[in-house]
């Protein structure tokens, strides 16, 4: 589904990602772990199409298409979803309105009929259960006045509504207490299926106690230093990131 | 020296021919008041760049062409022409002025309650001049600048409203001023005099619109007195078309524990200037000034507000927002003066601006002068573009860029519109604003 080859990315002229190769198949969950500044959030943003990130080398192919040639909204139409590390508050723009506009744009792109208000609301009610979302949050402005946990739940709820093929969750676990983490992880597990690929970008091994990945990649200095299964995450927890970084430095 | 076609000399030369047609011409004090105003206009002329209050707004374009006064009422409009201007579902007392003259045929005052003395100012000057004498003679609006003086000299009509103590108007009074002519450029000079006596309550809409193809020059003055414990909501809508020159002065005097809420929505005209001055001259008075201005193309829109806190325990809250696109230019100047006796004043002022194009421009200046020592005052102004992070967030959800920009622009604006309490008007303004946004129809279903 997703094939990243020799990806190099600079931000404001400074190289951050220095040659990432990654293959992800439909149905797989890949965890990308790494210390601060390792390039993991940069990778997530480049996949979603945020401006300010310059791809200096390499390719990203998604479902046979050149992903980097698509605008952020075109990527969303093609089924790419980014759960933000820091969801943006947008005063005055209603949560439901944004989602309805987004979902209907995706449906139009696939030649499907747009949902009317009634059908959309019943869809929303159903999807809210996935992350135990409070209905009162729906009629509010996007993320405005939401707690940290509510914001992260809202991200997973949006993912549930938009039903992406490729979901990139950027530190969705950061800053959550254990109850919120369980809810968010439970939501993600419910959304796992054989057609969907999920990339979990995370700083902490804790998330992987609740979402078991097929593969774990450890990033440092803008490159994947190690790839393994979930036991790699446990090893990492035991030794800390210093273990990987010193190996990367020695290499 | 040759005179410019529409310069102050042009209006001065017209006065002797007009004088005999103007209301109050056969009442000595009124005729003297007009002459006095004319002399003041002769001294002042139109404001120029050297005048600090007009530094960013040039009226040279106005002076380039002559605007004829319409001295006799002649309504060419039908009821259907004006009904579409007032949002469906608003039940109001409608008072219509066409080219500066009251139109009985287009007005509907059937729902006027007892206790509300409402008539055209021209009628009042003819039938009961003593009722307006001190209100006109004592109005400072005649002396502040050339526009106020010109208005007093040439004023053809306007509304007179006096609410007796405890009168509560359930329906808003909707003042609709329509100007324009197919064949010639004309000026409309209306003066409105509004007094809300003790414990009375009313909502008054002052709505300007233009018709016909030729340029228009609106020059209006509205004086409002809000007496003890009275409450007045005042909504000014400026929706002239882009051949319009619009100048408007609103002068408010508030007495003890009174409440005045102003909304100024400026969407139209080529050149528009609104001055709002509120004097909180007794204890415990409160005013709220909300405003929204939008400009596109080459529109120029200017708001100058001034609040004088004269006595203790006054409160003023100001919230103005502007959106400028194309080559439009906005000006905001908000001054708050806290006088020596005005202890415990609570004042806040906010002006936020959104520039949607590289060539749009805003000059904003909040000013605070404080002569008392126990007060709470805050003010601030911001100028910015749409938030890139918010645009990216929306796009990442599948919303295309044009729609994302529209959503954010609309949200910025709607924050002010939502402060208006007349729901059908809110709805109509939201629709009007959507239609102005590039590809605004993409927001269908939003309002």
XYZ file of C-alpha atoms in Angstrom:
698
model
C 0.000 0.000 0.000
C 2.739 2.442 0.989
C 6.263 2.338 -0.284
C 8.815 4.866 0.939
C 12.171 4.783 -0.800
C 15.299 6.685 0.215
C 13.305 9.584 1.623
C 15.256 12.694 2.549
C 13.492 15.701 4.059
C 14.767 19.113 5.081
C 13.050 21.735 7.174
C 14.257 25.300 6.629
C 17.331 23.928 4.876
C 18.228 21.569 7.716
C 18.174 17.819 6.910
C 15.854 15.989 9.314
C 15.069 12.751 7.511
C 18.135 11.176 5.957
C 17.077 8.174 3.898
C 14.062 6.244 5.107
C 12.922 3.061 3.384
C 9.623 1.579 4.482
C 7.104 -0.862 2.998
C 3.657 -1.155 4.546
C 0.980 -3.552 3.356
C -2.770 -3.292 3.801
C -3.871 -4.636 7.173
C -0.520 -3.993 8.872
C 0.180 -1.846 11.893
C 3.661 -0.366 12.047
C 5.008 1.459 15.061
C 7.657 4.095 14.490
C 9.510 4.932 17.657
C 12.288 7.312 18.315
C 13.655 9.996 20.585
C 12.897 13.677 20.192
C 14.302 15.065 16.974
C 14.666 11.649 15.350
C 12.438 12.714 12.448
C 9.347 10.671 13.290
C 6.889 13.588 13.377
C 8.486 15.019 10.244
C 7.764 11.735 8.495
C 4.118 11.905 9.625
C 3.742 15.478 8.355
C 5.377 14.719 5.017
C 2.943 11.855 4.485
C -0.009 14.176 5.175
C 1.345 16.927 2.932
C 2.079 19.730 5.328
C 3.918 22.677 3.759
C 7.336 23.688 5.019
C 8.850 20.237 4.554
C 11.136 19.908 1.567
C 11.635 16.448 0.123
C 15.159 16.599 -1.235
C 15.397 12.987 -2.367
C 13.408 9.804 -2.630
C 9.866 8.752 -3.429
C 6.649 7.904 -1.632
C 4.254 5.670 -3.524
C 0.784 5.142 -2.132
C -1.608 2.718 -3.834
C 0.451 3.055 -7.000
C 0.341 6.871 -6.966
C 3.040 9.448 -6.313
C 1.798 10.620 -2.915
C 4.086 13.651 -2.816
C 2.427 15.105 -5.920
C -0.951 15.318 -4.182
C -2.265 18.238 -2.107
C -3.270 17.551 1.524
C -6.968 17.413 0.622
C -6.324 15.152 -2.369
C -4.447 12.784 -0.060
C -7.424 12.763 2.287
C -9.685 11.996 -0.670
C -7.420 9.083 -1.562
C -7.719 7.727 1.965
C -4.761 9.149 3.882
C -5.485 10.367 7.398
C -3.262 12.091 9.930
C -4.175 12.140 13.608
C -2.395 15.257 14.836
C -0.015 15.309 17.741
C -1.398 18.745 18.542
C -4.934 18.982 17.130
C -5.674 22.550 16.029
C -8.407 24.575 17.710
C -10.578 26.290 15.120
C -13.012 28.701 16.786
C -16.237 29.212 14.877
C -15.942 26.136 12.682
C -18.286 23.448 13.865
C -16.834 19.976 14.387
C -19.735 18.268 12.651
C -19.754 20.700 9.762
C -16.054 20.144 9.104
C -16.450 16.371 9.171
C -19.506 16.411 6.940
C -17.732 18.630 4.410
C -14.685 16.350 4.531
C -16.584 13.087 4.295
C -18.773 14.295 1.444
C -15.724 15.532 -0.458
C -14.209 12.062 -0.072
C -17.456 10.437 -1.209
C -17.693 12.722 -4.245
C -14.133 11.815 -5.132
C -15.138 8.146 -5.208
C -18.271 8.833 -7.196
C -20.501 8.100 -4.218
C -23.555 10.070 -3.283
C -23.181 12.695 -0.557
C -24.758 11.950 2.790
C -27.594 14.204 3.840
C -27.815 15.661 7.331
C -29.938 12.836 8.712
C -27.774 9.992 7.441
C -24.644 11.825 8.448
C -25.856 12.325 12.005
C -26.769 8.697 12.447
C -23.314 7.736 11.145
C -21.733 10.149 13.615
C -23.716 8.748 16.542
C -22.575 5.258 15.700
C -18.918 6.253 15.354
C -18.918 8.258 18.567
C -19.284 5.001 20.491
C -15.894 3.841 19.235
C -14.092 6.327 21.473
C -16.881 6.987 23.938
C -17.226 10.527 22.663
C -19.569 12.908 24.460
C -22.297 14.132 22.149
C -21.994 17.682 23.472
C -18.515 17.915 21.943
C -20.004 17.408 18.492
C -21.809 20.702 18.326
C -18.779 22.650 19.513
C -16.146 24.354 17.416
C -13.319 22.101 16.253
C -11.252 21.198 19.338
C -12.077 24.516 20.986
C -11.931 24.201 24.745
C -11.393 20.437 24.505
C -9.149 18.832 27.117
C -6.015 17.070 25.900
C -7.742 13.696 26.103
C -10.858 14.948 24.325
C -8.730 16.287 21.483
C -7.015 12.931 20.976
C -10.322 11.088 21.146
C -11.720 13.511 18.600
C -8.883 12.594 16.246
C -9.704 8.887 16.449
C -13.406 9.650 16.142
C -12.680 11.584 12.929
C -10.659 8.654 11.679
C -13.654 6.400 12.360
C -15.935 8.667 10.333
C -13.574 9.237 7.416
C -12.525 5.555 7.205
C -9.047 6.059 5.742
C -6.987 3.380 3.988
C -3.802 4.660 5.568
C -3.899 6.251 8.996
C -0.864 7.976 10.470
C -1.277 8.544 14.205
C 1.256 11.091 15.367
C 1.930 10.637 19.091
C -1.732 10.070 19.746
C -0.752 8.606 23.113
C 1.357 11.522 24.337
C 0.023 13.297 27.368
C -2.837 10.874 27.999
C -3.657 9.390 31.376
C -4.090 5.644 31.472
C -7.904 5.720 31.168
C -7.820 7.998 28.130
C -5.030 5.901 26.632
C -7.138 2.755 26.959
C -10.082 4.446 25.249
C -7.958 5.800 22.406
C -6.110 2.502 21.926
C -9.383 0.585 22.093
C -10.753 2.855 19.359
C -7.746 2.233 17.163
C -8.035 -1.537 17.670
C -11.685 -1.429 16.610
C -10.602 0.375 13.450
C -7.967 -2.234 12.528
C -8.949 -4.276 9.535
C -7.414 -6.140 6.625
C -7.806 -3.238 4.191
C -6.363 -0.537 6.400
C -2.760 0.222 7.223
C -1.871 2.124 10.373
C 1.350 3.897 11.283
C 1.735 4.610 14.978
C 4.304 7.288 15.630
C 5.121 7.202 19.293
C 7.673 8.187 21.837
C 6.582 5.662 24.447
C 6.476 1.880 24.507
C 3.356 2.020 26.723
C 1.023 2.466 23.721
C 2.210 -0.854 22.316
C 0.863 -2.675 25.391
C -2.565 -1.812 24.076
C -2.067 -1.775 20.316
C 0.074 -4.673 19.225
C 2.005 -3.741 16.097
C 3.069 -6.074 13.330
C 6.363 -4.283 13.046
C 8.368 -1.823 15.099
C 10.881 0.567 13.540
C 13.265 2.593 15.621
C 14.243 5.936 14.169
C 17.280 7.993 15.112
C 19.104 10.742 13.249
C 16.520 10.610 10.498
C 17.039 6.958 9.617
C 15.513 3.661 10.619
C 18.136 2.078 12.849
C 16.353 -1.145 13.754
C 13.273 -3.016 12.584
C 11.686 -5.866 14.436
C 8.500 -7.138 16.002
C 7.002 -5.955 19.282
C 9.866 -7.482 21.251
C 12.064 -4.725 19.853
C 9.935 -2.201 21.692
C 10.412 -4.114 24.935
C 14.140 -4.219 24.413
C 14.087 -0.510 23.736
C 12.230 0.124 26.934
C 14.809 -1.830 28.877
C 17.836 -0.033 27.397
C 16.395 3.377 26.536
C 16.918 5.374 23.373
C 20.559 5.908 24.269
C 21.135 2.316 23.300
C 19.978 2.909 19.729
C 21.579 6.306 19.434
C 24.984 5.074 20.503
C 24.705 2.228 17.997
C 23.712 4.696 15.288
C 26.637 6.903 16.208
C 29.017 3.966 16.009
C 27.684 2.823 12.642
C -9.125 80.034 -9.094
C -11.479 77.435 -10.459
C -13.686 75.620 -8.010
C -13.748 71.834 -7.968
C -17.064 70.424 -9.177
C -18.200 69.084 -5.796
C -16.150 71.179 -3.426
C -17.517 73.010 -0.419
C -18.092 76.091 -2.627
C -20.579 74.080 -4.655
C -22.746 73.382 -1.587
C -22.363 76.906 -0.237
C -23.600 78.275 -3.566
C -26.634 75.974 -3.512
C -27.839 76.991 -0.094
C -29.793 80.153 -0.905
C -31.845 78.307 -3.524
C -32.453 75.384 -1.202
C -33.131 77.258 2.025
C -36.778 78.047 1.354
C -37.568 74.365 0.742
C -35.932 72.972 3.844
C -37.997 72.007 6.896
C -38.172 74.666 9.594
C -37.380 77.487 7.142
C -40.284 79.535 8.480
C -39.323 78.978 12.109
C -36.833 81.689 13.070
C -34.679 79.658 15.495
C -34.461 76.778 13.002
C -33.523 79.054 10.112
C -30.885 80.686 12.319
C -29.546 77.297 13.377
C -29.128 76.295 9.737
C -27.414 79.568 8.839
C -25.087 79.099 11.758
C -24.309 75.584 10.544
C -23.695 76.853 7.031
C -21.210 79.380 8.372
C -19.500 76.623 10.276
C -19.296 74.583 7.082
C -17.840 77.606 5.299
C -15.115 77.775 7.962
C -14.359 74.074 8.041
C -15.036 72.812 4.522
C -14.529 69.120 3.962
C -11.831 67.569 6.115
C -8.380 67.193 4.606
C -5.276 65.151 5.283
C -3.974 67.691 7.754
C -6.866 66.885 10.037
C -5.565 64.123 12.361
C -8.978 62.426 12.410
C -8.931 62.149 8.620
C -5.307 61.226 8.127
C -6.053 57.870 6.508
C -9.312 58.764 4.768
C -9.295 61.155 1.871
C -12.557 62.687 0.677
C -11.050 64.103 -2.518
C -13.046 61.680 -4.664
C -16.249 63.036 -3.120
C -15.246 66.595 -3.984
C -14.663 65.740 -7.626
C -18.311 65.563 -8.533
C -21.374 67.595 -7.619
C -24.229 65.880 -5.779
C -27.617 67.522 -6.060
C -29.872 67.890 -3.080
C -33.355 66.464 -3.573
C -35.559 69.164 -2.121
C -38.995 67.661 -2.614
C -40.109 64.126 -1.843
C -40.770 62.046 -4.940
C -40.901 58.351 -4.365
C -40.351 56.234 -7.410
C -40.080 53.052 -5.389
C -42.713 50.408 -4.847
C -43.289 48.408 -1.694
C -41.789 45.347 -3.380
C -38.509 47.241 -3.873
C -38.060 47.799 -0.190
C -39.553 44.630 1.243
C -36.669 42.505 0.003
C -34.243 44.720 1.926
C -35.729 43.808 5.294
C -35.207 40.155 6.187
C -38.272 37.969 6.019
C -39.638 37.180 9.438
C -38.668 40.461 11.071
C -41.723 42.065 12.594
C -40.878 45.706 12.840
C -42.099 49.228 12.736
C -40.849 50.354 9.342
C -39.982 53.938 8.570
C -38.652 54.575 5.100
C -36.799 57.567 3.725
C -36.224 57.905 0.002
C -33.549 60.343 -1.108
C -33.712 62.064 2.238
C -37.502 62.302 2.553
C -39.972 60.322 4.618
C -42.219 58.084 2.529
C -45.557 57.419 4.173
C -46.526 54.969 1.432
C -43.534 52.742 2.062
C -43.647 52.936 5.847
C -45.631 50.810 8.250
C -46.143 52.218 11.701
C -49.317 50.343 12.597
C -47.686 48.540 15.507
C -46.469 51.696 17.238
C -47.299 51.464 20.927
C -48.584 54.314 23.054
C -45.704 56.131 24.688
C -43.652 56.253 21.518
C -43.725 59.610 19.822
C -42.381 58.847 16.384
C -42.557 61.060 13.350
C -40.497 62.479 10.576
C -38.260 65.294 11.731
C -39.620 67.542 8.972
C -43.150 67.011 10.275
C -42.021 67.666 13.813
C -40.316 70.909 12.780
C -43.497 72.019 11.065
C -46.062 70.973 13.677
C -44.237 71.042 16.980
C -40.874 72.761 16.589
C -40.484 73.398 20.320
C -40.166 69.624 20.870
C -36.905 69.507 18.936
C -35.462 72.970 19.432
C -33.046 72.275 22.289
C -32.168 68.840 20.895
C -31.020 70.405 17.632
C -29.516 73.581 19.045
C -27.480 71.746 21.660
C -26.194 69.017 19.403
C -22.400 69.143 19.238
C -22.529 67.354 15.874
C -22.977 70.677 14.083
C -19.560 71.925 15.083
C -17.161 68.998 15.037
C -16.431 68.729 11.353
C -17.603 69.848 7.951
C -19.900 66.885 7.431
C -21.908 67.518 10.596
C -22.196 71.212 9.739
C -23.195 70.457 6.137
C -25.841 68.059 7.393
C -27.372 70.672 9.701
C -27.465 73.223 6.909
C -29.024 70.932 4.280
C -30.896 68.375 6.375
C -34.147 67.508 4.547
C -35.669 65.047 6.986
C -34.924 62.155 9.312
C -36.649 60.466 12.175
C -37.729 61.872 15.478
C -38.286 59.324 18.227
C -39.127 60.057 21.819
C -39.939 57.174 24.114
C -41.881 58.209 27.185
C -40.731 56.795 30.536
C -41.238 53.024 30.832
C -42.155 52.597 27.181
C -40.937 49.234 25.985
C -40.915 48.557 22.262
C -41.389 44.876 21.547
C -40.668 45.284 17.856
C -37.622 47.027 16.490
C -37.995 50.324 14.717
C -36.439 49.786 11.302
C -35.260 52.999 9.686
C -34.569 52.367 6.040
C -32.732 55.050 4.093
C -32.704 54.448 0.366
C -30.880 56.792 -1.947
C -30.181 56.938 -5.606
C -31.317 58.207 -8.938
C -31.122 56.915 -12.507
C -30.085 60.232 -14.025
C -28.034 62.293 -11.612
C -25.753 62.047 -8.638
C -27.639 63.044 -5.516
C -27.005 63.630 -1.855
C -29.212 62.545 1.036
C -28.826 64.416 4.277
C -30.907 63.029 7.092
C -30.739 63.850 10.755
C -32.214 61.527 13.333
C -33.067 62.577 16.844
C -33.783 59.824 19.322
C -34.536 60.174 23.023
C -35.212 57.188 25.259
C -36.607 58.402 28.551
C -36.262 56.748 31.954
C -36.763 52.974 32.021
C -37.684 52.789 28.353
C -36.327 50.130 26.053
C -36.027 49.858 22.281
C -34.123 48.393 19.380
C -33.501 50.709 16.468
C -32.092 49.652 13.117
C -30.535 52.316 10.933
C -30.223 50.786 7.503
C -28.636 52.421 4.449
C -29.111 51.107 0.961
C -28.779 52.577 -2.519
C -30.579 52.146 -5.807
C -30.347 53.627 -9.297
C -27.131 53.759 -11.237
C -25.621 57.113 -10.347
C -23.319 57.962 -7.506
C -24.761 58.855 -4.127
C -23.536 60.901 -1.206
C -25.106 59.980 2.114
C -24.370 62.331 4.963
C -26.305 61.431 8.072
C -26.268 62.360 11.718
C -28.004 60.435 14.473
C -28.219 61.813 17.992
C -29.308 59.448 20.710
C -30.004 60.275 24.325
C -30.368 57.313 26.648
C -31.821 58.529 29.906
C -31.705 56.948 33.357
C -31.988 53.186 33.333
C -33.109 53.119 29.702
C -31.781 50.537 27.236
C -31.213 51.116 23.552
C -29.901 48.650 21.021
C -28.835 50.359 17.833
C -27.938 48.413 14.716
C -26.444 50.342 11.848
C -26.345 48.514 8.524
C -24.441 50.107 5.703
C -25.132 48.184 2.515
C -24.803 50.850 -0.139
C -23.530 49.829 -3.527
C -20.036 50.695 -4.657
C -21.014 53.998 -6.258
C -21.845 55.278 -2.790
C -20.046 57.764 -0.588
C -21.250 57.286 2.938
C -20.607 59.511 5.947
C -22.384 58.994 9.187
C -22.040 60.385 12.645
C -23.677 58.818 15.665
C -23.621 60.838 18.839
C -24.813 59.166 22.013
C -25.323 60.661 25.444
C -25.944 58.259 28.294
C -27.388 59.002 31.672
C -27.380 57.115 34.947
C -27.401 53.295 34.733
C -28.369 53.382 31.077
C -27.300 50.769 28.557
C -26.491 51.367 24.921
C -25.511 48.579 22.560
C -24.312 49.577 19.116
C -23.667 47.274 16.173
C -22.103 48.812 13.114
C -22.027 46.556 10.080
C -20.311 48.194 7.110
C -20.320 46.093 3.977
C -20.913 48.534 1.149
C -20.054 51.870 -0.470
C -16.900 52.963 -2.283
C -15.937 55.195 0.606
C -17.574 54.843 3.990
C -16.873 56.582 7.235
C -18.748 56.109 10.478
C -18.061 58.100 13.603
C -19.552 56.883 16.855
C -19.167 58.980 19.985
C -20.578 57.887 23.272
C -20.514 60.049 26.369
C -21.188 58.229 29.611
C -22.072 61.401 31.469
C -23.605 59.891 34.603
C -22.737 57.090 37.007
C -23.185 53.433 36.194
C -23.779 53.831 32.465
C -22.639 51.051 30.170
C -22.081 50.864 26.446
C -21.144 48.053 24.126
C -19.820 48.825 20.685
C -19.659 45.932 18.260
C -18.614 46.336 14.673
C -17.833 44.517 11.484
C -16.399 45.968 8.305
C -15.631 44.173 5.089
C -13.967 45.629 2.027
C -13.060 44.280 -1.371
C -11.983 45.770 -4.684
C -11.092 49.381 -4.025
C -13.494 49.942 -1.129
C -12.403 52.154 1.727
C -14.098 51.742 5.076
C -13.347 53.780 8.159
C -14.683 53.614 11.712
C -13.805 56.175 14.323
C -15.209 55.591 17.764
C -14.789 57.530 20.944
C -16.092 56.763 24.397
C -15.875 59.372 27.132
C -16.149 58.065 30.663
C -17.093 61.146 32.633
C -18.489 59.731 35.893
C -17.669 56.731 38.110
C -18.674 53.096 37.611
C -19.047 53.299 33.866
C -18.378 50.350 31.633
C -17.530 50.194 27.954
C -16.766 47.147 25.849
C -15.747 47.466 22.243
C -15.278 44.630 19.768
C -14.585 45.417 16.121
C -13.500 43.091 13.375
C -12.517 43.770 9.798
C -11.907 41.640 6.721
C -10.142 43.252 3.795
C -9.565 41.716 0.400
C -8.401 42.950 -3.021
C -7.079 46.494 -2.792
C -9.470 47.463 -0.040
C -8.405 49.667 2.802
C -9.747 49.762 6.315
C -9.307 52.282 9.070
C -10.140 51.775 12.719
C -9.582 54.348 15.374
C -11.001 53.693 18.793
C -10.454 56.185 21.522
C -11.425 55.811 25.153
C -11.073 58.782 27.461
C -11.415 58.223 31.187
C -11.977 61.596 32.819
C -10.710 62.554 36.229
C -13.930 61.788 38.066
C -14.569 58.499 36.324
C -13.214 56.179 39.008
C -13.979 52.457 38.821
C -14.274 52.656 35.073
C -14.124 49.271 33.371
C -13.202 49.550 29.724
C -12.010 47.090 27.130
C -11.405 47.462 23.450
C -10.505 44.899 20.823
C -9.926 45.346 17.112
C -9.041 42.335 14.974
C -8.301 42.424 11.304
C -7.968 39.777 8.672
C -6.140 40.666 5.486
C -7.014 38.254 2.689
C -4.810 39.726 -0.011
C -1.379 41.176 -0.365
C -2.711 44.582 -1.399
C -5.335 45.004 1.280
C -4.470 47.446 4.014
C -5.587 48.384 7.502
C -4.663 51.285 9.700
C -5.716 50.583 13.249
C -5.153 52.708 16.279
C -6.642 52.045 19.679
C -6.126 55.011 21.979
C -6.528 55.253 25.695
C -6.369 58.450 27.752
C -6.761 58.007 31.478
C -7.045 60.826 34.002
C -8.508 58.788 36.869
C -6.403 56.486 39.059
C -8.688 53.593 39.966
C -9.736 52.084 36.675
C -9.503 48.873 34.688
C -8.741 49.430 31.036
C -7.495 47.115 28.332
C -7.116 47.549 24.630
C -5.511 45.773 21.760
C -5.437 45.434 18.010
C -4.348 42.556 15.803
C -3.734 42.241 12.085
C -3.252 38.864 10.493
C -3.859 36.359 7.763
C -5.762 33.105 7.941
C -4.085 30.552 10.193
C -2.028 28.102 8.090
C -2.261 25.395 10.740
C -6.050 25.583 10.698
C -6.104 25.485 6.876
C -3.869 22.398 6.882
C -5.993 20.708 9.537
C -9.165 21.213 7.510
C -7.504 20.078 4.296
C -6.191 16.949 5.996
C -9.859 16.088 6.614
C -10.652 16.344 2.918
C -11.894 19.935 2.837
C -10.431 21.667 -0.208
C -8.375 24.802 0.188
C -10.976 27.292 -1.087
C -13.605 25.914 1.262
C -11.154 25.821 4.163
C -10.330 29.500 3.621
C -13.999 30.383 3.373
C -14.851 28.466 6.515
C -12.174 30.282 8.480
C -13.089 33.687 7.071
C -16.736 33.109 7.782
C -15.977 31.954 11.322
C -13.956 35.119 11.904
C -16.836 37.307 10.758
C -19.710 35.349 12.238
C -18.333 35.864 15.704
C -19.512 39.500 15.413
C -22.744 38.779 13.542
C -23.821 36.374 16.281
C -23.945 39.268 18.712
C -26.964 40.671 16.881
C -30.136 39.589 18.614
C -32.560 39.778 15.673
C -32.328 36.197 14.350
C -33.652 36.776 10.798
C -31.250 39.690 10.369
C -28.371 37.548 11.560
C -29.322 34.925 9.021
C -29.599 37.446 6.202
C -26.242 39.006 7.017
C -24.609 35.581 7.160
C -26.037 34.801 3.740
C -24.884 38.160 2.367
C -21.394 37.524 3.680
C -21.273 33.999 2.241
C -22.216 35.401 -1.143
C -19.323 37.820 -0.949
C -16.715 35.168 -0.245
C -14.879 33.728 -3.235
C -16.835 30.584 -4.193
C -18.973 31.212 -1.116
C -21.682 28.951 -2.485
C -19.435 26.047 -1.488
C -20.561 26.801 2.054
C -24.160 25.942 1.316
C -25.841 24.399 4.291
C -23.651 26.284 6.715
C -26.304 28.838 7.640
